[in-house]
PDB file of C-alpha atoms in Angstrom:
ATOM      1  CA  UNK A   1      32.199 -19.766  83.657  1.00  0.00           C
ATOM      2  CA  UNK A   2      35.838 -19.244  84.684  1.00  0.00           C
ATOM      3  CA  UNK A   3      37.448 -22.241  85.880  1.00  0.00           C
ATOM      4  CA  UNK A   4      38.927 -20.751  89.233  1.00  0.00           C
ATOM      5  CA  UNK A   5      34.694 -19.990  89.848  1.00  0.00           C
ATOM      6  CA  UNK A   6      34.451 -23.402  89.088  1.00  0.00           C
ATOM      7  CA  UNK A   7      36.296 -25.074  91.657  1.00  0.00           C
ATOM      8  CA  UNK A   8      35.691 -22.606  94.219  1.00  0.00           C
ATOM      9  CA  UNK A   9      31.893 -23.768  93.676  1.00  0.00           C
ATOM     10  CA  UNK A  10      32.849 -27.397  94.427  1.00  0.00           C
ATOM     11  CA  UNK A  11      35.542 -26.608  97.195  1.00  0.00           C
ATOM     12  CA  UNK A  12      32.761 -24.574  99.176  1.00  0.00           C
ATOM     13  CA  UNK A  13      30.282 -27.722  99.573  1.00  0.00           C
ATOM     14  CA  UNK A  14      29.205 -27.974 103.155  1.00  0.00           C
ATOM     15  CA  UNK A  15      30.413 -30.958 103.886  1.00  0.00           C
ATOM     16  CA  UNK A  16      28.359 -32.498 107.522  1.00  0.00           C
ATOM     17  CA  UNK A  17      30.422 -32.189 110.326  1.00  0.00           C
ATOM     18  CA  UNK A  18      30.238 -33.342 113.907  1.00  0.00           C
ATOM     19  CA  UNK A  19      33.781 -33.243 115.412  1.00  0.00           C
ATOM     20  CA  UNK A  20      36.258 -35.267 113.737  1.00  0.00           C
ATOM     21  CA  UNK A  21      33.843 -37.838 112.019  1.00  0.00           C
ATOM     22  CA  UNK A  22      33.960 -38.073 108.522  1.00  0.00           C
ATOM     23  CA  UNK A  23      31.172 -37.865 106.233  1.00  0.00           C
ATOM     24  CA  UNK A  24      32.334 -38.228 102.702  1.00  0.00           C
ATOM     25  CA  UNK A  25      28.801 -38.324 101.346  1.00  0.00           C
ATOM     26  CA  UNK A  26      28.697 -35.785  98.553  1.00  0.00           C
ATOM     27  CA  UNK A  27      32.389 -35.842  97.910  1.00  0.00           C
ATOM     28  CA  UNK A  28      31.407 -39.465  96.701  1.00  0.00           C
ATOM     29  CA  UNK A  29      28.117 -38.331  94.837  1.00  0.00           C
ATOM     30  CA  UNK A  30      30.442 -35.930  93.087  1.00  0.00           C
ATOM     31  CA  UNK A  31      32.801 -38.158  92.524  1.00  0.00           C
ATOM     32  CA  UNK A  32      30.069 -40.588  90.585  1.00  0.00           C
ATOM     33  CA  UNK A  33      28.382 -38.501  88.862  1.00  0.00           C
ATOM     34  CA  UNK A  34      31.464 -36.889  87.051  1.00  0.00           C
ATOM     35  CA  UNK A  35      32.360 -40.516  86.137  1.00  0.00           C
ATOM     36  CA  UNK A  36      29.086 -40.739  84.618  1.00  0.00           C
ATOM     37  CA  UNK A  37      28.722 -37.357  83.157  1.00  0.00           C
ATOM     38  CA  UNK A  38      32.210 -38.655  81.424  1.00  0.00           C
ATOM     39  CA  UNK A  39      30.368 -41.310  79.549  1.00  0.00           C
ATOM     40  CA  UNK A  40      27.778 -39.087  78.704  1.00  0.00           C
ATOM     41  CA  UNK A  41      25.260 -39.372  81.709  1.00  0.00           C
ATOM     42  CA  UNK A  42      23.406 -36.230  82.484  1.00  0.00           C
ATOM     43  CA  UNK A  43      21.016 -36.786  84.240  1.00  0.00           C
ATOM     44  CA  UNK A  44      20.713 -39.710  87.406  1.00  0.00           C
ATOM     45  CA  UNK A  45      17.926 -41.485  88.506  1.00  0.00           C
ATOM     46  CA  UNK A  46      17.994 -41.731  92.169  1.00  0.00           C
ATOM     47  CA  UNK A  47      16.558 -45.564  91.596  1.00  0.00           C
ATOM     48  CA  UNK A  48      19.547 -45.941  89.716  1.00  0.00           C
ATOM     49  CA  UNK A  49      22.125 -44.142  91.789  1.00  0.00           C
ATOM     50  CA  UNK A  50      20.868 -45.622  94.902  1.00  0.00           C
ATOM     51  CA  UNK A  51      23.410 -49.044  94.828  1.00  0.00           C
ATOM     52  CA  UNK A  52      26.160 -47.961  93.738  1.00  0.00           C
ATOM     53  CA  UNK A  53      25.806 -44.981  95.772  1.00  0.00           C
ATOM     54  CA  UNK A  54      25.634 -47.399  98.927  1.00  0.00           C
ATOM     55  CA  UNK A  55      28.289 -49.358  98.095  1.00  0.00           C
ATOM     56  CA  UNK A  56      30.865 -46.716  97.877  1.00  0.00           C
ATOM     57  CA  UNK A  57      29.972 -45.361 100.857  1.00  0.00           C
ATOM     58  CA  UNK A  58      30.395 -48.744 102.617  1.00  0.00           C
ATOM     59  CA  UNK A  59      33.739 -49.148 101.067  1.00  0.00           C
ATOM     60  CA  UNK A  60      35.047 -45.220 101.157  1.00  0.00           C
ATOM     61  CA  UNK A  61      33.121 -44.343 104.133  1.00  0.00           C
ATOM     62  CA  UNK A  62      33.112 -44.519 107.532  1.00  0.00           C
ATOM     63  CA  UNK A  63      31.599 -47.379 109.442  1.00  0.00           C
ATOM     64  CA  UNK A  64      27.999 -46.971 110.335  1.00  0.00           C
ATOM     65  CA  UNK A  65      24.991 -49.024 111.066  1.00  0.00           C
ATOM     66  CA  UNK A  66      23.322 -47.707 108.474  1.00  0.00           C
ATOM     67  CA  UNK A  67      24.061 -46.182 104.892  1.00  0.00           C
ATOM     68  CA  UNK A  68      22.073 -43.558 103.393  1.00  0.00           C
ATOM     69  CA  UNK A  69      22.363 -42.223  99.386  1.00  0.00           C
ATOM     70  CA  UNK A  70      19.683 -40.672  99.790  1.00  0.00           C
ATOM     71  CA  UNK A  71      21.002 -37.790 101.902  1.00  0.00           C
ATOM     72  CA  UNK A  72      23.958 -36.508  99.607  1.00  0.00           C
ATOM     73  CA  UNK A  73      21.659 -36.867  96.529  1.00  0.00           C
ATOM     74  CA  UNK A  74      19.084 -34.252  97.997  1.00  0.00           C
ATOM     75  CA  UNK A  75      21.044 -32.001  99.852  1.00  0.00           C
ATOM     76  CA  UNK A  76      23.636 -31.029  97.714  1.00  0.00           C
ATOM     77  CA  UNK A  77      21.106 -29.328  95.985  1.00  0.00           C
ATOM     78  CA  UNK A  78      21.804 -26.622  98.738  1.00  0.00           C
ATOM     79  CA  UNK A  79      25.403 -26.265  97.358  1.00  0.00           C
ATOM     80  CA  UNK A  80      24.290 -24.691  93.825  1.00  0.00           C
ATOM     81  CA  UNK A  81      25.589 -26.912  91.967  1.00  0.00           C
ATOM     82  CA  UNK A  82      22.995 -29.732  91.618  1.00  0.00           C
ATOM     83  CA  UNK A  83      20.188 -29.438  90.866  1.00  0.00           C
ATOM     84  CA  UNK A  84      16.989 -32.225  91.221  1.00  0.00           C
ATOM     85  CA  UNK A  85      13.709 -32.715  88.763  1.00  0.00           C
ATOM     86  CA  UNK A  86      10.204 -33.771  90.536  1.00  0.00           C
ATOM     87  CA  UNK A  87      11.755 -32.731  93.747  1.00  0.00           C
ATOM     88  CA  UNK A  88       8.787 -30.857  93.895  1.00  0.00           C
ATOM     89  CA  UNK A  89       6.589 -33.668  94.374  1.00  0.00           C
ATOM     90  CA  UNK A  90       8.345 -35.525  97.334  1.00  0.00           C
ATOM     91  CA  UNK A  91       7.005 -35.603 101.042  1.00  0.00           C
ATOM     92  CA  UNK A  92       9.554 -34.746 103.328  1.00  0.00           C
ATOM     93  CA  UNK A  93      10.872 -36.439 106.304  1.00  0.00           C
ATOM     94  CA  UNK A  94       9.219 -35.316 110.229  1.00  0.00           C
ATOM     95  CA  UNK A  95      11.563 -33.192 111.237  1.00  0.00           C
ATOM     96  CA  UNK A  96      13.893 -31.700 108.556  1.00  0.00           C
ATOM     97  CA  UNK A  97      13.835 -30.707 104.778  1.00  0.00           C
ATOM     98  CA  UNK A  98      15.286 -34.191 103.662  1.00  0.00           C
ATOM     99  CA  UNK A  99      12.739 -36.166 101.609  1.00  0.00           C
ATOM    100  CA  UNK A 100      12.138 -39.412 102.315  1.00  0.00           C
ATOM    101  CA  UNK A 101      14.111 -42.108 100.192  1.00  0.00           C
ATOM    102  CA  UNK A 102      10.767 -43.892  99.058  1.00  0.00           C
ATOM    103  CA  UNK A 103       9.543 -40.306  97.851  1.00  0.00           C
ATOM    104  CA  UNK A 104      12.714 -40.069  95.826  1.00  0.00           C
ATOM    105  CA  UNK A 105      12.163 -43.399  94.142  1.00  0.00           C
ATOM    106  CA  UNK A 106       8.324 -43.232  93.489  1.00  0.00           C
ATOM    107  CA  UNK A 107       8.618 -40.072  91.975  1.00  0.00           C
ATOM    108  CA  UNK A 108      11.315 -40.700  89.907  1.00  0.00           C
ATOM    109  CA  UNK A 109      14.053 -38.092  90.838  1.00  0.00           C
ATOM    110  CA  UNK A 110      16.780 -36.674  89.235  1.00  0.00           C
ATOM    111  CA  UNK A 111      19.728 -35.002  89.869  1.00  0.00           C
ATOM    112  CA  UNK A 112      22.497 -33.617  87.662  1.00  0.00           C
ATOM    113  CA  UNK A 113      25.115 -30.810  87.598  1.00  0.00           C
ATOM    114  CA  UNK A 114      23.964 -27.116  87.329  1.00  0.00           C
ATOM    115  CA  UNK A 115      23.709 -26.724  83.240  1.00  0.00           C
ATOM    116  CA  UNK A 116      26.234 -24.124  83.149  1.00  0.00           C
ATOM    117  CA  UNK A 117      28.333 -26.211  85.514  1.00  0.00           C
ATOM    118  CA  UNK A 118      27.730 -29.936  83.117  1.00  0.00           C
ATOM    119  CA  UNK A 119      29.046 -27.465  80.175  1.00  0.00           C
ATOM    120  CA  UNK A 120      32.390 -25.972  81.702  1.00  0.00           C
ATOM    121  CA  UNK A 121      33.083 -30.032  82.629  1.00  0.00           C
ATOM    122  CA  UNK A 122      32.287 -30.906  79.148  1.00  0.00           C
ATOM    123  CA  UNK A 123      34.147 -28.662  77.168  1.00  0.00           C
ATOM    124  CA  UNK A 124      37.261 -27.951  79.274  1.00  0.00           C
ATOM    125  CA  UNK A 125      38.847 -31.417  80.155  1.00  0.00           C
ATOM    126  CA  UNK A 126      41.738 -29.412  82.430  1.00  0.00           C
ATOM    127  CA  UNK A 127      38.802 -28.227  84.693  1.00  0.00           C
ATOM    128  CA  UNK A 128      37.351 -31.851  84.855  1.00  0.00           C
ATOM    129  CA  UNK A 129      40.454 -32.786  86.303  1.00  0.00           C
ATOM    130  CA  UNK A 130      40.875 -30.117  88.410  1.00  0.00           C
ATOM    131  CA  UNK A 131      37.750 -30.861  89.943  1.00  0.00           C
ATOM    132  CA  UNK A 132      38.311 -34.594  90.176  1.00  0.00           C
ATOM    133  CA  UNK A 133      41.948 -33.825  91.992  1.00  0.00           C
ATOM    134  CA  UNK A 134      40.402 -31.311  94.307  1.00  0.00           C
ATOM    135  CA  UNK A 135      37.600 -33.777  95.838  1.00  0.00           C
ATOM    136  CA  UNK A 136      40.022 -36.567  95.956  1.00  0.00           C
ATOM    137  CA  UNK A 137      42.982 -34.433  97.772  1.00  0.00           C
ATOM    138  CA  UNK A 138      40.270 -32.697 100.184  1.00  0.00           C
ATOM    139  CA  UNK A 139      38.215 -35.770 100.859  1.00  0.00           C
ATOM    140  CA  UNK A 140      40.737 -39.439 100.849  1.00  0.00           C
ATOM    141  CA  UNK A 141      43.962 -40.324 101.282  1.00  0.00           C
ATOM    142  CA  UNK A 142      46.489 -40.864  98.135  1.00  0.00           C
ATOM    143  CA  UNK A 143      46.848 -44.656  98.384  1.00  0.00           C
ATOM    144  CA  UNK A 144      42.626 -43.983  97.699  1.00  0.00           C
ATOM    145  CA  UNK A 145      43.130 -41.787  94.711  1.00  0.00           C
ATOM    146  CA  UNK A 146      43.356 -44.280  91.234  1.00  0.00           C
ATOM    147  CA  UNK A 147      40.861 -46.425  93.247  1.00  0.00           C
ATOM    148  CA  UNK A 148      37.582 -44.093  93.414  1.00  0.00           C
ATOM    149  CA  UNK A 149      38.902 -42.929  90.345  1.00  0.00           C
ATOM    150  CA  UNK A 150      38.266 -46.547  88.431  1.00  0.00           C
ATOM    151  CA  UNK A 151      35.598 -47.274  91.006  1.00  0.00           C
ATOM    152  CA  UNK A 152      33.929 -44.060  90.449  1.00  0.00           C
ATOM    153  CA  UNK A 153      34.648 -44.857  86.285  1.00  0.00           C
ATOM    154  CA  UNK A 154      36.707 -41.510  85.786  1.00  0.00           C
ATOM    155  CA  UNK A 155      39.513 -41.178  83.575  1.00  0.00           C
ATOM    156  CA  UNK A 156      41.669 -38.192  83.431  1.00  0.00           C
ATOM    157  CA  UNK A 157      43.361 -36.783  80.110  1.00  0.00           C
ATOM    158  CA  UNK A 158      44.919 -33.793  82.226  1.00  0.00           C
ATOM    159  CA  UNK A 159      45.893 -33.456  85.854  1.00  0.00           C
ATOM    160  CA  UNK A 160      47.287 -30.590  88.121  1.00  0.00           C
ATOM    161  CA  UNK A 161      50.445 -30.917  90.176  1.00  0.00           C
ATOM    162  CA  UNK A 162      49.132 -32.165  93.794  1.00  0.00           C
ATOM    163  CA  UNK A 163      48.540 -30.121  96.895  1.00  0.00           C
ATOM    164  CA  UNK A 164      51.619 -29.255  98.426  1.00  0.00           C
ATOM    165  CA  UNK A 165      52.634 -31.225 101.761  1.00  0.00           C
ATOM    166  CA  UNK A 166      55.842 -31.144 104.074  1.00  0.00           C
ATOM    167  CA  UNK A 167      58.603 -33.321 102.093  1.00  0.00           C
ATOM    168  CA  UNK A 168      60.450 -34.292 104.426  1.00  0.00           C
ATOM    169  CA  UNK A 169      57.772 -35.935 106.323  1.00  0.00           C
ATOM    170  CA  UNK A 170      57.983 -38.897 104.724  1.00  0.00           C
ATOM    171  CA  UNK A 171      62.279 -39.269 105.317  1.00  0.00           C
ATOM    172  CA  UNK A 172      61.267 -38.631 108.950  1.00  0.00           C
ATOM    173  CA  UNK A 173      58.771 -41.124 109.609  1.00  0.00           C
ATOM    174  CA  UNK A 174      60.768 -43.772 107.404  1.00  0.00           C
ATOM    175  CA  UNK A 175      64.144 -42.330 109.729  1.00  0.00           C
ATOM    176  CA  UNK A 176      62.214 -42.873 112.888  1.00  0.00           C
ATOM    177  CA  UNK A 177      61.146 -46.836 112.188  1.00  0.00           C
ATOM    178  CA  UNK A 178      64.737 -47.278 110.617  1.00  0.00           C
ATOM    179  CA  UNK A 179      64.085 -47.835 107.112  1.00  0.00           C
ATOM    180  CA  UNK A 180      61.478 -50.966 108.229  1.00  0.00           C
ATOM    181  CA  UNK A 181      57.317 -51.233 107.785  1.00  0.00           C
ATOM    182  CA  UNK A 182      56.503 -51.358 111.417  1.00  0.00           C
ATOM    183  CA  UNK A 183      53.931 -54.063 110.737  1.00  0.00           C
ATOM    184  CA  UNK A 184      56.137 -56.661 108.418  1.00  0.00           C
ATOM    185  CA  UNK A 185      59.244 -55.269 108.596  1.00  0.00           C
ATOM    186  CA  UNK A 186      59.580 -55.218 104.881  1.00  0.00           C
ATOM    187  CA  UNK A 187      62.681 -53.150 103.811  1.00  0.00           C
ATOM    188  CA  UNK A 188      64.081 -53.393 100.500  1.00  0.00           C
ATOM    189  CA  UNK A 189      66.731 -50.867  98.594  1.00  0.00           C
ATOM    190  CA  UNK A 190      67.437 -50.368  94.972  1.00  0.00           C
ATOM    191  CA  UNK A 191      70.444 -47.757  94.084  1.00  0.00           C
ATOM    192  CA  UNK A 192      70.265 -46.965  98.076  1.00  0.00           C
ATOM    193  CA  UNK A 193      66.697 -46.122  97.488  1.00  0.00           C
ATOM    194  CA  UNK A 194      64.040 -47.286  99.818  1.00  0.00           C
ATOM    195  CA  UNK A 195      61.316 -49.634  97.752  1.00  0.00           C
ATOM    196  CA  UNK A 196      57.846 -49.974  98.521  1.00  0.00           C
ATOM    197  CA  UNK A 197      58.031 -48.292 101.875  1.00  0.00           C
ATOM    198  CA  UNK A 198      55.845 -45.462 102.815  1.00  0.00           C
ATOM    199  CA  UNK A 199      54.978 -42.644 105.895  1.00  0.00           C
ATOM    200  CA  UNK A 200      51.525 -43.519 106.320  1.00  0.00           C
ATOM    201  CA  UNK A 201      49.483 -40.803 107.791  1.00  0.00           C
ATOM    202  CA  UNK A 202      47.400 -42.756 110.539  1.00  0.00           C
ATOM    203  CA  UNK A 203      44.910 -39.400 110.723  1.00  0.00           C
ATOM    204  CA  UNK A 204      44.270 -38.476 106.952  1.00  0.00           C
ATOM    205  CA  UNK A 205      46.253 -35.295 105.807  1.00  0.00           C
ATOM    206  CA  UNK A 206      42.607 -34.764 103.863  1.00  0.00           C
ATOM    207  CA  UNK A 207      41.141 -34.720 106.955  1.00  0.00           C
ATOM    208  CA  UNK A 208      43.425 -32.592 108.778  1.00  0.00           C
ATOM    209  CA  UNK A 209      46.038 -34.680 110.056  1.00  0.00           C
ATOM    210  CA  UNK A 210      48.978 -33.268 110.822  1.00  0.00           C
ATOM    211  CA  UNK A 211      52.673 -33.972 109.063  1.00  0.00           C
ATOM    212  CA  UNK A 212      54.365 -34.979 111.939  1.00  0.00           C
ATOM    213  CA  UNK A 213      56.055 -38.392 113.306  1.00  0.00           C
ATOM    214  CA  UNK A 214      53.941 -38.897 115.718  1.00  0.00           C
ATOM    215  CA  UNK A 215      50.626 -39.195 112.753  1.00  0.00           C
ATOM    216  CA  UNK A 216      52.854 -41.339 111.019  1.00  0.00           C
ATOM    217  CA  UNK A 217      53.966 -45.308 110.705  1.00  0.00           C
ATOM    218  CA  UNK A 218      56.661 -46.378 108.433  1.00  0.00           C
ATOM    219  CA  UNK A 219      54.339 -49.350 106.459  1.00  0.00           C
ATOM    220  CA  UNK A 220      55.063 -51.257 103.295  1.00  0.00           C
ATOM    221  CA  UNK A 221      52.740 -49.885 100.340  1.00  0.00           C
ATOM    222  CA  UNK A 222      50.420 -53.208 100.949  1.00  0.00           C
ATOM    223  CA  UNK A 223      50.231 -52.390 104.474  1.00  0.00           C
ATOM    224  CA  UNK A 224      49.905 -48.776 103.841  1.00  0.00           C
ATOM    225  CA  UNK A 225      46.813 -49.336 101.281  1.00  0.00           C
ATOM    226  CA  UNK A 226      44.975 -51.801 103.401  1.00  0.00           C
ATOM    227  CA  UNK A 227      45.623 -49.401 106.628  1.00  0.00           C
ATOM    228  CA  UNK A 228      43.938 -46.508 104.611  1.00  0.00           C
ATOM    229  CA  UNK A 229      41.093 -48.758 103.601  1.00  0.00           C
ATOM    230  CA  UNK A 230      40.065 -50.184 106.876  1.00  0.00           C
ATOM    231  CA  UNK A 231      41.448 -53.250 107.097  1.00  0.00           C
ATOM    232  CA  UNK A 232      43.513 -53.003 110.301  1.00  0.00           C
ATOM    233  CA  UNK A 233      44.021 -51.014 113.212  1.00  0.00           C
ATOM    234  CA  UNK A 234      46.622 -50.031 115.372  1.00  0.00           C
ATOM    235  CA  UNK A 235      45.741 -50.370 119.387  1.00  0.00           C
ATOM    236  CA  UNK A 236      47.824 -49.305 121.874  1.00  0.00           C
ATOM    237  CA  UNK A 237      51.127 -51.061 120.282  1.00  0.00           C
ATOM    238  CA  UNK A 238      48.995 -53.730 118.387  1.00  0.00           C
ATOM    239  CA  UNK A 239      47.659 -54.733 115.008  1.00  0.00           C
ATOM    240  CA  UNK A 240      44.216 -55.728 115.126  1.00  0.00           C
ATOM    241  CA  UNK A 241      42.790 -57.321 111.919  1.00  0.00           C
ATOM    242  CA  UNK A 242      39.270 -56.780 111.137  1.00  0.00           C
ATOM    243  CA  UNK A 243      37.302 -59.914 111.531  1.00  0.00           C
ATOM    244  CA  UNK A 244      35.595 -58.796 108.310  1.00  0.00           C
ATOM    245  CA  UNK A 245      39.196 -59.539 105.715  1.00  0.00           C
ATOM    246  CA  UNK A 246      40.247 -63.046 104.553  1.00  0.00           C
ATOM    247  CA  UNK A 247      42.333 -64.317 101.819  1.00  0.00           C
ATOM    248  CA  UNK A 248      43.975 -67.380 100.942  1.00  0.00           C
ATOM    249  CA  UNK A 249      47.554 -68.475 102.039  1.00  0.00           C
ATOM    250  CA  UNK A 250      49.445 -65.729 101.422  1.00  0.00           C
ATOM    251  CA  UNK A 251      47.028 -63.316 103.319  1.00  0.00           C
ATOM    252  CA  UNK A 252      47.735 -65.422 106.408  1.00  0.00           C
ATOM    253  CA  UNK A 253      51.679 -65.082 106.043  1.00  0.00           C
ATOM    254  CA  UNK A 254      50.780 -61.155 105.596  1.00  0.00           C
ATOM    255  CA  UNK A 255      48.598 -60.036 107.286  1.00  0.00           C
ATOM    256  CA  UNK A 256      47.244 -62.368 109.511  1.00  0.00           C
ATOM    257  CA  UNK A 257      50.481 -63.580 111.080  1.00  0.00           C
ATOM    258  CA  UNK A 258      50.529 -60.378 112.283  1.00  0.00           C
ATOM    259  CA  UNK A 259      46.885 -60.332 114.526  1.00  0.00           C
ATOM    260  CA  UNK A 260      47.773 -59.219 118.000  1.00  0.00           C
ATOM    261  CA  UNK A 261      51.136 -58.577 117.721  1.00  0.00           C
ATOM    262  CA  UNK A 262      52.920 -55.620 118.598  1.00  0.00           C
ATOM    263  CA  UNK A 263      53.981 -52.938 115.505  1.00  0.00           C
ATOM    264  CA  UNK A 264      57.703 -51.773 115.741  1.00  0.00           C
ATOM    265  CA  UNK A 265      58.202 -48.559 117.803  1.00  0.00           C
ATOM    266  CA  UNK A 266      60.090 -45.692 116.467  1.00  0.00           C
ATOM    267  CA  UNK A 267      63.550 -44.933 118.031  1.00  0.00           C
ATOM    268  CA  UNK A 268      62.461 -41.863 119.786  1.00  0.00           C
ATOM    269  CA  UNK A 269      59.119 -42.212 122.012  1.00  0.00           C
ATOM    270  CA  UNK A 270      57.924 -38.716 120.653  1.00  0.00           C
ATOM    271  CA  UNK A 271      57.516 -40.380 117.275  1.00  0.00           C
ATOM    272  CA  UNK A 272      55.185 -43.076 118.865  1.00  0.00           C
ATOM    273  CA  UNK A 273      52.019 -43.065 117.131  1.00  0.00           C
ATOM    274  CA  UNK A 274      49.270 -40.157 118.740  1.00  0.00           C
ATOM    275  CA  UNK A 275      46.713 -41.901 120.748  1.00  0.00           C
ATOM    276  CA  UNK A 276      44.428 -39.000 119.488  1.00  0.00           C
ATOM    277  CA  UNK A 277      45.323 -40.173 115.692  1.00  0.00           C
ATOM    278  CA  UNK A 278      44.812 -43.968 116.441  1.00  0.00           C
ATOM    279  CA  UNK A 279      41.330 -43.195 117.909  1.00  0.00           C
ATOM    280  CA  UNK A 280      40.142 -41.223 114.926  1.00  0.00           C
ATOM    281  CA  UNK A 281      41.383 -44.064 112.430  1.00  0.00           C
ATOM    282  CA  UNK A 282      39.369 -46.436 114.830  1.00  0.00           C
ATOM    283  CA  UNK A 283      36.463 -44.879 115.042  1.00  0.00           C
ATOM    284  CA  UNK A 284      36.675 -43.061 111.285  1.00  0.00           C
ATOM    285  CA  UNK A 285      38.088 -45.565 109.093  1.00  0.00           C
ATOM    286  CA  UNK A 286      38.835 -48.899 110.542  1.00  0.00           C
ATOM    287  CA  UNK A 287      35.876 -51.965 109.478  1.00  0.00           C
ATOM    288  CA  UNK A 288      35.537 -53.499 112.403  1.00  0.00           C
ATOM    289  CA  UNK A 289      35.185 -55.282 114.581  1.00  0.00           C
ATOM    290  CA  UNK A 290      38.533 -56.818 115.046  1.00  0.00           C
ATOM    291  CA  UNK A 291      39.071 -60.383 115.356  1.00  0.00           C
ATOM    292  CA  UNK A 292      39.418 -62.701 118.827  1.00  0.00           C
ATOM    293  CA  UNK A 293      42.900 -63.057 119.733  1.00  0.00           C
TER     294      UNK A 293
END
């Protein structure tokens, strides 16, 4: 199979979608089971998948009450790319096609790459990677990337140039907070380059968000990396911790010094951050809830 097929297979998943929510479900499932089919993994036990399944859709995912492996593992059987043994024998749930999660454990379900699908990965480690890049760069955020990568346990031996943004969106975001991380107010030059300071996208660019000032905040690359994960939010003019981070000493002087207290605001008020864009970080990636002031 070509490898152009090949990632048009994976960029076509049906990904659920209920306005701007994210559901990163089966990009994660992907995501493992590549790492695994790396170390030579074909075939996953639901029983086994379950856990770590969970647990990177607590810490990639949005915030829910409720976390469910179960649902990428059986659907994306509907995608043609994965397939499932003994599915078969499971009961499904009242209501829908989705089989219950105790039916996937008691009979013992598998899932694993279509076999024509497992070989292409195998054999062509430029088309591994090329899969691997496209899930990340539709799915998370680049400060995400080398994370689910190592969490995920993928290593890549070839990579593709990355999706193409607007360049000067980051010079225009750092321009419009004047060269400072509107949280800290780090700001540090080498050569009259700017270090360690980044346009953070407050709506994902994976998710649709668009290059402009007012989707970004000028952050230093620690506040940039904990923004993307969750850790904080921006409210109104505020930065709101989540009550659910702690650290020792030094996370006090960084990050919780800065609990309740208003971000810098850009010189020109049509840079100010997008209500719209601080909502869906709220509600999409944020781990709240946020602490008393």
């Amino acid at each position: 199979m070509g490898s152009s097929k090949i990632l048009d297979e994976f960029s076509d998943i049906v990904v659920w979608a209920k306005g701007e929510q994210r559901a990163p479900h089966k990009p994660l499932l992907i995501l493992y089971a590549l790492g695994a089919l790396s170390r030579g993994e074909e075939k996953l036990l639901f029983s086994d998948v379950e856990k770590p399944l969970r647990d990177l859709l607590k810490e990639y995912g949005s915030q829910r009450k409720g976390y469910h492996p179960e649902y990428p593992f059986w659907r994306l059987k509907n995608d043609g790319i994965w397939e499932l043994d003994n599915a078969e024998k499971c009961e499904t749930r009242i209501g829908n096609t989705d089989a219950k999660i105790t039916e996937l454990r008691a009979n013992a379900v598998r899932g694993y790459f279509r076999d024509d699908v497992r070989d292409s990965l195998k054999s062509n480690k430029l088309v591994f990677a090329e899969v691997v890049k496209s899930i990340l760069e539709a799915h998370f955020p680049e400060t995400l990337h080398e994370e689910l990568q190592d969490a995920c346990g993928i290593t890549l031996e070839f990579s593709r140039k990355a999706k193409k943004r607007d360049p000067a969106f980051r010079e225009r975001v750092l321009r419009a907070y004047q060269y400072r991380c509107a949280i800290c107010g780090f700001r540090a030059q080498m050569d009259g380059r700017h270090l360690a300071l980044e346009a953070a996208h407050i709506k994902w660019h994976a998710a649709g968000g668009p290059d402009t000032e007012s989707n970004g905040i000028a952050m230093c690359s620690l506040h940039h990396k904990l923004f993307d994960k969750g850790a904080f939010m921006i409210s109104g003019n505020k930065m709101l911790l989540s009550e659910n981070v702690y650290g020792n000493s030094s996370f006090e002087e960084m990050f919780l010094i800065h609990h309740g207290v208003a971000i810098d605001e850009p010189v020109r008020q049509e840079c100010a951050p997008s209500g719209a864009s601080l909502k869906w970080h709220e509600t999409e990636v944020f781990k709240g809830p946020a602490r008393n002031l």
